[in-house]
Amino acid sequence: MARREWVSRLAAVLLLSVLGLVGWTTYSKRAPDRCFACNRPIHANSRTTAAVNGHKRFFCCPACALSQHEQGGQAVTITQLTSFDTGKPIAPGRAYLVRGSDVNLCEMKKELVDSSKHPADLLYDRCAPSLIAFDDRDRAMRFATEHGGGVEPFSEAAAAFTR
Ligand SMILES: [Zn+2]
């Protein structure tokens, strides 16, 4: 009898561990995958990190984060960009952005537009023209040759939003 009890206890412990692991996995997957500003899914190759009023926030693309600065009047400081072709993080000071190419990872599909929204929202897309980040000027230039758009250092692109 004692052995049977031991076995059932072991089974209970194992079951609890499995449940705990499943719970932990589910919880840890809840990293921000939606843009802080527009709630669009964040693509791994355009993820932009910024400090908004001292809080770390994730944005779908540099254009969206910079628009936040423009619209909300909040202090938004971009702290990290993602290189489009390598997916590696880039410090803003080292980033080159391609503005207005034919690639826009955030492009809104019509069905995503809520019917209750004002018509004005349909005309304005905070993620357009797109800004695509690179950690290397030559690769940014090559991308612009293929997809259009102009290459500028991050600081210039950011300044354009505060004008
Ligand atoms: Zn966004």
Tab-separated table of C-alpha atoms and ligand atoms in Angstrom:
chain	number	residue	atom	x	y	z
A	1	MET	CA	0.000	0.000	0.000
A	2	ALA	CA	2.788	2.364	0.985
A	3	ARG	CA	4.464	1.886	-2.374
A	4	ARG	CA	1.237	2.618	-4.188
A	5	GLU	CA	0.796	5.840	-2.265
A	6	TRP	CA	4.364	6.838	-3.127
A	7	VAL	CA	3.705	6.222	-6.809
A	8	SER	CA	0.531	8.285	-6.832
A	9	ARG	CA	2.312	11.116	-5.042
A	10	LEU	CA	5.081	11.028	-7.588
A	11	ALA	CA	2.479	11.129	-10.349
A	12	ALA	CA	0.839	14.162	-8.740
A	13	VAL	CA	4.167	15.981	-8.477
A	14	LEU	CA	4.973	15.219	-12.106
A	15	LEU	CA	1.550	16.411	-13.199
A	16	LEU	CA	1.970	19.669	-11.288
A	17	SER	CA	5.402	20.215	-12.822
A	18	VAL	CA	4.034	19.722	-16.314
A	19	LEU	CA	1.158	22.109	-15.632
A	20	GLY	CA	3.592	24.628	-14.217
A	21	LEU	CA	5.826	24.366	-17.248
A	22	VAL	CA	2.902	24.808	-19.627
A	23	GLY	CA	1.737	27.821	-17.651
A	24	TRP	CA	5.204	29.346	-17.643
A	25	THR	CA	5.646	28.794	-21.378
A	26	THR	CA	2.317	30.429	-22.118
A	27	TYR	CA	3.173	33.376	-19.918
A	28	SER	CA	6.661	33.894	-21.326
A	29	LYS	CA	5.272	33.990	-24.851
A	30	ARG	CA	3.419	37.144	-23.933
A	31	ALA	CA	6.329	39.380	-24.953
A	32	PRO	CA	4.993	42.435	-26.741
A	33	ASP	CA	4.158	41.411	-30.287
A	34	ARG	CA	1.844	44.321	-30.940
A	35	CYS	CA	2.859	47.904	-31.543
A	36	PHE	CA	2.450	50.234	-28.551
A	37	ALA	CA	1.024	52.964	-30.773
A	38	CYS	CA	-0.999	51.338	-33.538
A	39	ASN	CA	-1.459	47.804	-32.188
A	40	ARG	CA	-0.315	46.275	-35.458
A	41	PRO	CA	1.753	43.076	-35.229
A	42	ILE	CA	5.451	43.822	-34.801
A	43	HIS	CA	7.637	42.261	-37.490
A	44	ALA	CA	10.967	40.967	-36.238
A	45	ASN	CA	12.855	42.940	-38.894
A	46	SER	CA	11.305	46.323	-38.208
A	47	ARG	CA	10.916	46.212	-34.427
A	48	THR	CA	11.710	49.567	-32.882
A	49	THR	CA	12.310	50.160	-29.203
A	50	ALA	CA	11.726	53.556	-27.658
A	51	ALA	CA	11.449	55.158	-24.269
A	52	VAL	CA	8.092	56.868	-23.887
A	53	ASN	CA	7.904	59.022	-20.786
A	54	GLY	CA	10.568	56.833	-19.246
A	55	HIS	CA	8.901	53.522	-20.102
A	56	LYS	CA	10.309	51.014	-22.567
A	57	ARG	CA	7.880	50.534	-25.442
A	58	PHE	CA	7.922	48.523	-28.637
A	59	PHE	CA	6.819	49.865	-31.985
A	60	CYS	CA	6.098	48.176	-35.302
A	61	CYS	CA	8.522	50.370	-37.272
A	62	PRO	CA	10.628	53.549	-36.961
A	63	ALA	CA	7.994	55.606	-38.801
A	64	CYS	CA	5.348	54.645	-36.280
A	65	ALA	CA	7.567	55.478	-33.292
A	66	LEU	CA	8.504	58.843	-34.771
A	67	SER	CA	4.852	59.591	-35.524
A	68	GLN	CA	4.114	58.988	-31.864
A	69	HIS	CA	6.434	61.864	-31.081
A	70	GLU	CA	4.594	64.052	-33.530
A	71	GLN	CA	1.062	63.166	-32.503
A	72	GLY	CA	1.059	62.616	-28.790
A	73	GLY	CA	3.412	65.423	-27.872
A	74	GLN	CA	5.048	62.851	-25.595
A	75	ALA	CA	8.773	62.571	-25.174
A	76	VAL	CA	9.700	59.591	-27.352
A	77	THR	CA	13.326	58.573	-27.602
A	78	ILE	CA	14.163	55.737	-29.953
A	79	THR	CA	16.695	53.527	-28.216
A	80	GLN	CA	17.022	50.625	-30.644
A	81	LEU	CA	16.215	49.786	-34.239
A	82	THR	CA	16.353	46.479	-36.089
A	83	SER	CA	18.323	45.939	-39.258
A	84	PHE	CA	15.906	44.908	-42.003
A	85	ASP	CA	18.162	42.399	-43.719
A	86	THR	CA	19.940	40.825	-40.749
A	87	GLY	CA	17.330	41.210	-37.994
A	88	LYS	CA	20.064	42.428	-35.656
A	89	PRO	CA	19.565	45.310	-33.241
A	90	ILE	CA	21.118	48.659	-34.177
A	91	ALA	CA	21.847	51.683	-32.034
A	92	PRO	CA	20.065	54.697	-33.574
A	93	GLY	CA	23.352	56.548	-34.006
A	94	ARG	CA	24.613	53.828	-36.360
A	95	ALA	CA	21.433	53.340	-38.358
A	96	TYR	CA	20.659	54.342	-41.927
A	97	LEU	CA	17.046	54.529	-42.965
A	98	VAL	CA	15.488	54.058	-46.367
A	99	ARG	CA	12.465	56.299	-46.603
A	100	GLY	CA	9.595	55.730	-48.996
A	101	SER	CA	10.602	52.449	-50.639
A	102	ASP	CA	8.029	50.020	-51.992
A	103	VAL	CA	8.464	47.817	-48.905
A	104	ASN	CA	6.230	48.538	-45.943
A	105	LEU	CA	5.940	45.728	-43.431
A	106	CYS	CA	3.168	47.573	-41.613
A	107	GLU	CA	1.014	48.136	-44.658
A	108	MET	CA	-2.565	48.030	-43.550
A	109	LYS	CA	-4.909	45.618	-45.199
A	110	LYS	CA	-8.341	47.064	-45.787
A	111	GLU	CA	-10.078	44.494	-43.610
A	112	LEU	CA	-8.028	45.612	-40.609
A	113	VAL	CA	-9.630	49.029	-40.699
A	114	ASP	CA	-12.390	49.186	-38.162
A	115	SER	CA	-15.647	50.425	-39.660
A	116	SER	CA	-16.264	52.660	-36.651
A	117	LYS	CA	-13.154	54.699	-37.366
A	118	HIS	CA	-13.388	58.138	-38.847
A	119	PRO	CA	-12.753	58.384	-42.590
A	120	ALA	CA	-9.692	60.553	-41.876
A	121	ASP	CA	-7.985	57.544	-40.354
A	122	LEU	CA	-8.277	55.753	-43.655
A	123	LEU	CA	-6.311	58.452	-45.406
A	124	TYR	CA	-3.521	58.727	-42.904
A	125	ASP	CA	-1.201	55.838	-42.188
A	126	ARG	CA	1.319	56.565	-39.477
A	127	CYS	CA	3.641	53.904	-40.869
A	128	ALA	CA	3.801	55.432	-44.365
A	129	PRO	CA	5.993	56.375	-46.099
A	130	SER	CA	7.892	53.447	-44.681
A	131	LEU	CA	11.252	53.738	-42.944
A	132	ILE	CA	13.436	50.654	-43.276
A	133	ALA	CA	16.520	50.494	-41.046
A	134	PHE	CA	19.987	49.152	-41.899
A	135	ASP	CA	23.202	49.100	-39.917
A	136	ASP	CA	25.250	49.693	-43.023
A	137	ARG	CA	24.995	52.551	-45.526
A	138	ASP	CA	26.037	50.470	-48.529
A	139	ARG	CA	23.383	47.843	-47.900
A	140	ALA	CA	20.809	50.597	-47.410
A	141	MET	CA	21.834	52.093	-50.759
A	142	ARG	CA	21.576	48.714	-52.467
A	143	PHE	CA	18.115	48.223	-50.999
A	144	ALA	CA	17.052	51.677	-52.230
A	145	THR	CA	18.321	50.865	-55.724
A	146	GLU	CA	16.067	47.827	-55.815
A	147	HIS	CA	13.033	49.140	-53.974
A	148	GLY	CA	13.176	52.900	-54.386
A	149	GLY	CA	13.333	55.505	-51.660
A	150	GLY	CA	16.098	57.662	-50.270
A	151	VAL	CA	18.818	56.824	-47.757
A	152	GLU	CA	19.432	59.068	-44.771
A	153	PRO	CA	21.112	58.704	-41.385
A	154	PHE	CA	18.688	58.061	-38.541
A	155	SER	CA	19.232	61.499	-37.037
A	156	GLU	CA	18.083	63.184	-40.259
A	157	ALA	CA	15.048	60.960	-40.612
A	158	ALA	CA	14.093	61.653	-37.003
A	159	ALA	CA	14.585	65.391	-37.424
A	160	ALA	CA	12.154	65.384	-40.337
A	161	PHE	CA	9.387	64.402	-37.920
A	162	THR	CA	9.976	67.257	-35.523
A	163	ARG	CA	9.943	69.964	-38.150
B	1	ZN	ZN	2.906	50.960	-35.040
